[in-house]
Coordinates of C-alpha atoms in Angstrom, one line a residue:
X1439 CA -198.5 39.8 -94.3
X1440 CA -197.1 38.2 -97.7
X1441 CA -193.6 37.7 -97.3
X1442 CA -192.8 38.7 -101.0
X1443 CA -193.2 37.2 -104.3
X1444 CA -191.7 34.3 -105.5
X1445 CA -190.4 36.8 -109.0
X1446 CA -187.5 33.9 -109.7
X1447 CA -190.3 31.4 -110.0
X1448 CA -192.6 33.8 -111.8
X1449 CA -190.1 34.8 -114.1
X1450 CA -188.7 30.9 -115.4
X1451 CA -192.6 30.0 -115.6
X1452 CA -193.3 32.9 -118.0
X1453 CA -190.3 31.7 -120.2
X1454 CA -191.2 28.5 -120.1
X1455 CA -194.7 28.8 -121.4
X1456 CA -193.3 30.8 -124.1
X1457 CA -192.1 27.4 -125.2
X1458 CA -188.2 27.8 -123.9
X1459 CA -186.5 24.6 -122.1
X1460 CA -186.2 25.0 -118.0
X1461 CA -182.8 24.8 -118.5
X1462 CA -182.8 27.8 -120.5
X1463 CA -185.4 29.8 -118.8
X1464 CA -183.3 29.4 -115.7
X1465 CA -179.9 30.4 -117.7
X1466 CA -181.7 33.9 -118.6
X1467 CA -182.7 34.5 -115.2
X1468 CA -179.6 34.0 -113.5
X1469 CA -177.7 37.9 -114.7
X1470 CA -181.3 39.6 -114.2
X1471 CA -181.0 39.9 -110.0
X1472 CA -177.4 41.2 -110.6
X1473 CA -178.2 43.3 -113.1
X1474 CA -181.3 45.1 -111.4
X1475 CA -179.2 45.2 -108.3
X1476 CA -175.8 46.8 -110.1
X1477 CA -178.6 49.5 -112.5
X1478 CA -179.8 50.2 -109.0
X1479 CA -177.2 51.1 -106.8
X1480 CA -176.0 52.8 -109.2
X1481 CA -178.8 55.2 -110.0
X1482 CA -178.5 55.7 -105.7
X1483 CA -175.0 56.8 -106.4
X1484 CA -175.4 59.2 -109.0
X1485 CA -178.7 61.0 -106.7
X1486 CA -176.5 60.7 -104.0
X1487 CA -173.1 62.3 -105.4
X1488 CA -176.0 65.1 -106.8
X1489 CA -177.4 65.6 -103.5
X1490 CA -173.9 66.1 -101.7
X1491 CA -172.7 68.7 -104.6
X1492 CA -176.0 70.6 -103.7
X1493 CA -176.8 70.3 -99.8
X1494 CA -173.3 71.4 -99.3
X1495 CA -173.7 74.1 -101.5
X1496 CA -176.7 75.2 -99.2
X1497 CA -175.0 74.8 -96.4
X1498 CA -172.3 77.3 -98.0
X1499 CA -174.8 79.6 -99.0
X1500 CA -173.5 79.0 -102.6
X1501 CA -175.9 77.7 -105.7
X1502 CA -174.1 74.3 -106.5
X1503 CA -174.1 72.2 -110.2
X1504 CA -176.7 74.1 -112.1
X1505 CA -175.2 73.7 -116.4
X1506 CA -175.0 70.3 -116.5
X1507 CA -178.1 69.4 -117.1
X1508 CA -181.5 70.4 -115.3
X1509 CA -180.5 71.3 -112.0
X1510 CA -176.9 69.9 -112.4
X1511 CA -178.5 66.9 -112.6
X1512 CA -175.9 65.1 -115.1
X1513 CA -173.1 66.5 -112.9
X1514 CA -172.8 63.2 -111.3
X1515 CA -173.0 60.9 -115.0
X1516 CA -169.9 64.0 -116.4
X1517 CA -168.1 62.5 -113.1
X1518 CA -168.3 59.2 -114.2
X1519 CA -167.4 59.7 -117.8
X1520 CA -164.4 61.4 -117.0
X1521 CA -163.0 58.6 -115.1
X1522 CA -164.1 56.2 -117.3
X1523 CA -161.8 57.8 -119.7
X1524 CA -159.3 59.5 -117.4
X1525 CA -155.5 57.4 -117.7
X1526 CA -155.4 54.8 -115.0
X1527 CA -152.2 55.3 -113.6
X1528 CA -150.4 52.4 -111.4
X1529 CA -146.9 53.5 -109.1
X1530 CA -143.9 52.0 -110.8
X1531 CA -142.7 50.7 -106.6
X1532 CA -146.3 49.6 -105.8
X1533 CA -147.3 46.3 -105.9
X1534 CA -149.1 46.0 -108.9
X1535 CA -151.6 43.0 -108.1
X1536 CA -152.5 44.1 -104.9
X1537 CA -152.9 47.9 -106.2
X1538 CA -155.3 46.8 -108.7
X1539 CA -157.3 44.0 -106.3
X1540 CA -157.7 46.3 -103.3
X1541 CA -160.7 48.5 -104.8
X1542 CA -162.5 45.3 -106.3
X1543 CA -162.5 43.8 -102.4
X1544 CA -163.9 47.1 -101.3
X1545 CA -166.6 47.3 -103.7
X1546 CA -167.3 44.0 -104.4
X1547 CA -168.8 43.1 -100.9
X1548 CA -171.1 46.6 -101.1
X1549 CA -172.4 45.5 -104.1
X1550 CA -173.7 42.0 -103.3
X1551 CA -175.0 43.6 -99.6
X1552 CA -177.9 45.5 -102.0
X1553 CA -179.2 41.7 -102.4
X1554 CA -180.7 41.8 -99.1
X1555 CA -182.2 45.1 -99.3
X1556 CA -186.3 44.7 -99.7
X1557 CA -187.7 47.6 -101.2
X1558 CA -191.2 46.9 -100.7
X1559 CA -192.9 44.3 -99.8
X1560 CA -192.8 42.5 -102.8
X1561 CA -189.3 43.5 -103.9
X1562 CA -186.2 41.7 -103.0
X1563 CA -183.9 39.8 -105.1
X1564 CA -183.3 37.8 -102.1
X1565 CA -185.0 37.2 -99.0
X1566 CA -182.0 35.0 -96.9
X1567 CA -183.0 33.8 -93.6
X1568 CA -179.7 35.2 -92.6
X1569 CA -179.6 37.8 -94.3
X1570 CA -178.6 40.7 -91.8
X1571 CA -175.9 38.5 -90.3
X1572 CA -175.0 37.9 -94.1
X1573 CA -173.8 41.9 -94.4
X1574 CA -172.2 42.5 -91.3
X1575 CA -170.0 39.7 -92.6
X1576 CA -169.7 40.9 -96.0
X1577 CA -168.9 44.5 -93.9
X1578 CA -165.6 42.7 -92.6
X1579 CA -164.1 42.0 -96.0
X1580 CA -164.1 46.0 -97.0
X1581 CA -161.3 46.7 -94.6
X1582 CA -159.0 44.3 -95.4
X1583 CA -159.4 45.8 -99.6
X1584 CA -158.7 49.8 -97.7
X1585 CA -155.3 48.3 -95.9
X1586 CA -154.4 46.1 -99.1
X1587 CA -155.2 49.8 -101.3
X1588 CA -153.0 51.6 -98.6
X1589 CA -150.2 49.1 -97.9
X1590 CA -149.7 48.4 -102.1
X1591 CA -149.6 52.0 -103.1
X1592 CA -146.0 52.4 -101.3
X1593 CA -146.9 55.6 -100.4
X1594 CA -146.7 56.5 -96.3
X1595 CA -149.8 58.8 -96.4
X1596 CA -151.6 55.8 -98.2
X1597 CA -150.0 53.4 -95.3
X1598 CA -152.0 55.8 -92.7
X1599 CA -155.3 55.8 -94.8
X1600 CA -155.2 52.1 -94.6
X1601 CA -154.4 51.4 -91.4
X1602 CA -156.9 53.9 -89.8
X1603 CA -159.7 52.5 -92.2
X1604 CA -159.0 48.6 -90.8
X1605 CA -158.8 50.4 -87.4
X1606 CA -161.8 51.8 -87.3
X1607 CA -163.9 49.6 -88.9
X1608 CA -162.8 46.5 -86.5
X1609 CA -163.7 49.3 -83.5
X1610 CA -167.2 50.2 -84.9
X1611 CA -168.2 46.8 -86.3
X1612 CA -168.8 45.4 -82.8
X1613 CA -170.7 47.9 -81.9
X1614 CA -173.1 48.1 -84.9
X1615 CA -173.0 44.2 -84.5
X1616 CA -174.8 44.6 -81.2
X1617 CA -177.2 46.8 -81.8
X1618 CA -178.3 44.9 -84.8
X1619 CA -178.7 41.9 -82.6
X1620 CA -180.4 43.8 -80.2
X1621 CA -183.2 44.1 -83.2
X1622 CA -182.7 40.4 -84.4
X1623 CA -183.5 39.4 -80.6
X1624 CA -186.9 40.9 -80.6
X1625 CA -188.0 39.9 -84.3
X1626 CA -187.0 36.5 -83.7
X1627 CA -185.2 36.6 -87.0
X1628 CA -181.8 37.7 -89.5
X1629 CA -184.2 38.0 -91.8
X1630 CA -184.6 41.8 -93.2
X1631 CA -188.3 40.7 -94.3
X1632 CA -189.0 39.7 -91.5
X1633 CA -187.6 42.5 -89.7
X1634 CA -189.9 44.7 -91.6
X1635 CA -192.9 42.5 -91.2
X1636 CA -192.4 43.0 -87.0
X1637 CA -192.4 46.8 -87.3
X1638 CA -195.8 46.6 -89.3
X1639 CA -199.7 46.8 -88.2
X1640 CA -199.2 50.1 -86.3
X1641 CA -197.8 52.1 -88.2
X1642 CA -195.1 54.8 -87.1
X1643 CA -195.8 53.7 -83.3
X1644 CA -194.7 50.0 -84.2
X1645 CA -191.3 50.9 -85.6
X1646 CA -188.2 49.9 -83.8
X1647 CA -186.9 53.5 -83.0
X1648 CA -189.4 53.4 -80.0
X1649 CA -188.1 50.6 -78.5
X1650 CA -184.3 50.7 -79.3
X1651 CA -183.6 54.4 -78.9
X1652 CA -180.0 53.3 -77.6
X1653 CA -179.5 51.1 -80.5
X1654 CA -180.6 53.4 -82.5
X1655 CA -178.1 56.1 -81.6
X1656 CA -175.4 53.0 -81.9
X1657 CA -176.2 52.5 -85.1
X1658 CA -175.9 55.6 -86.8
X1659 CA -173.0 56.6 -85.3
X1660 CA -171.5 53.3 -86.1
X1661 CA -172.6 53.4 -89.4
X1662 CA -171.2 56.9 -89.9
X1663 CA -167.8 55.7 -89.4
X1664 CA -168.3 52.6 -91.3
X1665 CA -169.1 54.6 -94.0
X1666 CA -166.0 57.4 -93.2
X1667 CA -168.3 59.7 -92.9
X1668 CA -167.7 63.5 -90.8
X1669 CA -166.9 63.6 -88.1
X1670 CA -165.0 60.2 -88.8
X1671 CA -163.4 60.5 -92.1
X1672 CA -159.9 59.6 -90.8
X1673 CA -158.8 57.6 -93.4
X1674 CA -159.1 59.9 -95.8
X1675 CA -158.3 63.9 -94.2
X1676 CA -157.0 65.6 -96.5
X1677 CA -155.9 68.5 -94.4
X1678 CA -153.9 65.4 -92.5
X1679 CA -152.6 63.1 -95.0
X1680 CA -153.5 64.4 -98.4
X1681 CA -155.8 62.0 -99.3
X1682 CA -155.1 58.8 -97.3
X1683 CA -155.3 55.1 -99.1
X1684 CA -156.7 57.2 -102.3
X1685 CA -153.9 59.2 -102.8
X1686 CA -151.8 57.4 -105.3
X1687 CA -155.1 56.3 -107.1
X1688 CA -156.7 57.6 -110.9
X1689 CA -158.9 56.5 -113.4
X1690 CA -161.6 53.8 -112.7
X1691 CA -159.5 52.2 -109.7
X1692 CA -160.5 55.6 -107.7
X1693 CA -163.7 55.7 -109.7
X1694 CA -164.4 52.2 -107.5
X1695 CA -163.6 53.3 -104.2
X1696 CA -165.3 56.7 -104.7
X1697 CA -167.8 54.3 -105.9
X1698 CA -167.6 51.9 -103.3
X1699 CA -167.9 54.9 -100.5
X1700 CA -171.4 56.4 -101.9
X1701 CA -172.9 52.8 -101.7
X1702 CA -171.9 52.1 -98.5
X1703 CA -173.9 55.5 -97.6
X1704 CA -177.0 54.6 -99.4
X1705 CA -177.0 50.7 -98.5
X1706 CA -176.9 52.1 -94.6
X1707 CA -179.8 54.7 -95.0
X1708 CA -181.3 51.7 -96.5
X1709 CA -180.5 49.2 -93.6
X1710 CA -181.3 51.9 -91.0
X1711 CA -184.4 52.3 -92.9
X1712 CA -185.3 48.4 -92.6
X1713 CA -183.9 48.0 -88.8
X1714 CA -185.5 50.7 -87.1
X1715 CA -187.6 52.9 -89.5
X1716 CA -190.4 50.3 -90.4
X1717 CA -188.6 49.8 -94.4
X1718 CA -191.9 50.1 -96.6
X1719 CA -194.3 50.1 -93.8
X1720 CA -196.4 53.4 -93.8
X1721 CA -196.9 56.0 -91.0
X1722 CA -200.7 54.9 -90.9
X1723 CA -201.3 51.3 -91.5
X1724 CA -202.7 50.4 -94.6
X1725 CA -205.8 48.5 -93.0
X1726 CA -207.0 52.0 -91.2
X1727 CA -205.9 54.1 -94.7
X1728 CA -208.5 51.0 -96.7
X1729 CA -211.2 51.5 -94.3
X1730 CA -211.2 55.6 -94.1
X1731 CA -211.8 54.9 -97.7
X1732 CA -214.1 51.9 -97.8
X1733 CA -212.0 49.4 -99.6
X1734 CA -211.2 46.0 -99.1
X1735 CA -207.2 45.6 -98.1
X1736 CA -207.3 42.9 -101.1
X1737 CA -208.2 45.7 -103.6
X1738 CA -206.2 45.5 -106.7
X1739 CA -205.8 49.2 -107.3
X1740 CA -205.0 49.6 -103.7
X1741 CA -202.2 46.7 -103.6
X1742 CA -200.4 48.5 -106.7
X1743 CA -201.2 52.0 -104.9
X1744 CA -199.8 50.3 -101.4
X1745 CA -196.5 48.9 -103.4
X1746 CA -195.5 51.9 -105.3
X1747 CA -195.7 54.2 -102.0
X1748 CA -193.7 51.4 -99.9
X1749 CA -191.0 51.6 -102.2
X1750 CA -191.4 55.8 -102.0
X1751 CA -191.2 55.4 -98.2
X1752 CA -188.3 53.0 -98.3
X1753 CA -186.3 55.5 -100.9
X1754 CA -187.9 59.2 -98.7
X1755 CA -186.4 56.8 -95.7
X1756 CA -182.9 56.2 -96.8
X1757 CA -181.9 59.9 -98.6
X1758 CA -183.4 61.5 -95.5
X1759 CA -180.6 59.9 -93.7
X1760 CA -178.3 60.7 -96.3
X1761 CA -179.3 64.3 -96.1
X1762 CA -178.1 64.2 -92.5
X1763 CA -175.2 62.7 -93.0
X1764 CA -174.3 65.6 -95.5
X1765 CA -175.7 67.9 -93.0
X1766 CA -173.3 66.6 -90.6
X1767 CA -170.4 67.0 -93.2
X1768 CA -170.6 71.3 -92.7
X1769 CA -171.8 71.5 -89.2
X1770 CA -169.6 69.0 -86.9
X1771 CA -165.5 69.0 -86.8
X1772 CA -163.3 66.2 -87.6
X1773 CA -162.4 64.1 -84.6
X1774 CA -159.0 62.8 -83.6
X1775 CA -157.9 59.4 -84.5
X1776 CA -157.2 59.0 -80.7
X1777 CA -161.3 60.1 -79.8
X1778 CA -162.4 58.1 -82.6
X1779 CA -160.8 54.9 -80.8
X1780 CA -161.8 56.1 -77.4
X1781 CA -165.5 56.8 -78.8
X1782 CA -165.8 53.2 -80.0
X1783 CA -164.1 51.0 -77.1
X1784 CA -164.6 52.7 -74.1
X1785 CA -168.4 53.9 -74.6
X1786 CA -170.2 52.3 -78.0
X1787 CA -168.8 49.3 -77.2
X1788 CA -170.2 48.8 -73.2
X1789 CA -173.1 50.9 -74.1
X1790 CA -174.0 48.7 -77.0
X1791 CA -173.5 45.6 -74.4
X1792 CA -176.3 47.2 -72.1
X1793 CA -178.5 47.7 -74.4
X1794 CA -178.3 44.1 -75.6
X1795 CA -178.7 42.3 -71.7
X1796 CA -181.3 45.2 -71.0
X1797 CA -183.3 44.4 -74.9
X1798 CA -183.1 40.6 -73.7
X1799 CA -184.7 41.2 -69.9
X1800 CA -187.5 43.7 -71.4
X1801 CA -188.2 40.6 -73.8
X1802 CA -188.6 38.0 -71.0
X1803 CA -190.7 40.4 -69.1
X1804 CA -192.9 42.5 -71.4
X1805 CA -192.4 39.5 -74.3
X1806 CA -195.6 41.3 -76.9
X1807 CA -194.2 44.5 -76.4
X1808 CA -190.8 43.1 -77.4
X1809 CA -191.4 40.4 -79.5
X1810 CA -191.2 37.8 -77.0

């Protein structure tokens, strides 16, 4: 299968035969990745911050946003306008360079994940070779931005927030670490296209939830407290300490980290999505789906059919496991800071180990059926 097309190449070349310099042509393409990527993610915030507002509101047996807008559908862009405009208020005792700098180190990182992300087959800014060891590194920079936000707000429920978000992040990372390498072993590759590309030609029955259903189960649990996420929302309980490393925040500076917290949801679903869910790949391959109907799989009209439902599938993909993880929200309880340690270094972490050596003898001994 194509790996993806070259659309920084594509794009100079159509500027330069418009009779613009390759210097030039290459200065107007460098802001387009970002700016698709940043119009993106946050168009998957604002869906996201809408679906929350009315799952829960199912799950409560009440009707949820319904004036603003369609549907409530503007509830979400009302959110953001108010704290766009809302006074940005920084502690007189707080450390005012740190204060500010935490949120743009938990963000920031989030962001520049979505580069990784392919959408369909033919859709990624960037298709690096590392590119799944590239986000669990860029994971490990968030944490230190949630202590610096908790430590420079001088408050002690802020303190708490911060240091149970840095704690459990470096408890979950290694675990979500090895399943992801469990899934890099048998693709031979960090490369999320090529990640994809392993899952395809069989449709549902080659993705990697069949044949990591441990790492699987790793993973989302993982990613659930990555993303502080019910049952794991420790740094944040408000019923504990008020609102934990966001307490003494307003304006756009909590605007960010509320920010920050929906796009670490959505890039997940998305990751899950690429890791064990096939990413674009369809249920039915597309070379059975061309010959029920008696086309060529080179068809034009097919290939733009093809594309536009990968990209559906990718999307349907991610916000079904966003829907769970709201779900999850109304129907588990909070766990103790105590059981969250417990849960990640005594069983994720040794479980995730097995998984790995057992992923790694299944490869030497059944290598097609594991990527050998």
């Amino acid at each position: 299968m194509n790996p993806g097309i070259d659309l920084q190449g594509t794009f100079i070349q159509s500027l330069m035969d418009l009779g613009l310099p390759s210097g030039a042509a290459k200065a107007i393409w460098m802001p387009v990745p970002m700016t698709l990527m940043l119009i993106g993610a946050t168009v998957g915030v604002l869906v996201s911050t809408w679906l929350e507002r009315k799952i829960s509101a199912a799950a409560q047996q009440r009707i949820g946003p319904e004036y603003i807008g369609p549907f409530g559908l503007l509830a979400p862009v009302a959110d953001g306008l108010k704290l766009v405009f809302k006074e940005d208020v920084t502690p007189a005792k707080s450390e005012a360079f740190l204060f500010t700098l935490g949120p743009i180190l938990v963000v920031l990182p989030v962001f520049v994940s979505y580069l990784i992300v392919p959408f369909g087959q033919n859709i990624v800014i960037t298709n690096v070779s590392m590119g799944v060891f590239l986000w669990i590194a860029l994971a490990s920079i968030q944490p230190i931005g949630l202590l610096m936000a908790g430590y420079a707000s001088n408050n002690k429920y802020s303190l708490l927030g911060g240091l149970r978000a840095a704690a459990q992040s470096i408890s979950y990372e290694i675990p979500l670490a090895l399943s992801v390498m469990a899934i890099a072993m048998m693709s031979n590759s960090l490369s999320t296209i090529d990640i994809v590309n392993q899952q395809s030609g069989y449709g549902i029955l080659g993705w990697n939830v069949w044949r990591q259903p441990v790492g699987f189960i790793i993973f989302w649990i993982a990613a659930l407290a990555e993303c502080e996420r019910m049952p794991f929302d420790l740094p944040e309980a408000e019923e504990e300490i008020v609102a934990g490393y966001l307490t003494e925040y307003s304006g756009m500076k909590f605007g960010l980290l509320y920010l920050s917290s929906y796009l670490n949801l959505v890039l997940s679903g998305l990751l899950f999505t690429v890791l064990y869910l096939g990413g674009w790949d369809l249920p039915i391959p597309i070379n059975l789906i061309a010959s029920w109907l008696g086309v060529s799989e080179t068809n034009p009209v097919l290939q733009i059919v093809t594309a536009s439902l990968g990209i559906t599938m990718t999307v349907l993909k991610a916000y079904f496991l966003v829907f769970l993880a709201v779900l999850l929200r109304w129907t588990v309880p909070r766990v103790r800071i105590d059981q969250l340690l417990d849960l990640g270094w005594k069983f994720l972490l040794p479980v995730g180990l097995v998984n790995l050596l057992l992923t790694a003898a299944l490869k030497l001994a059944f290598p097609v059926a594991f990527g050998g």
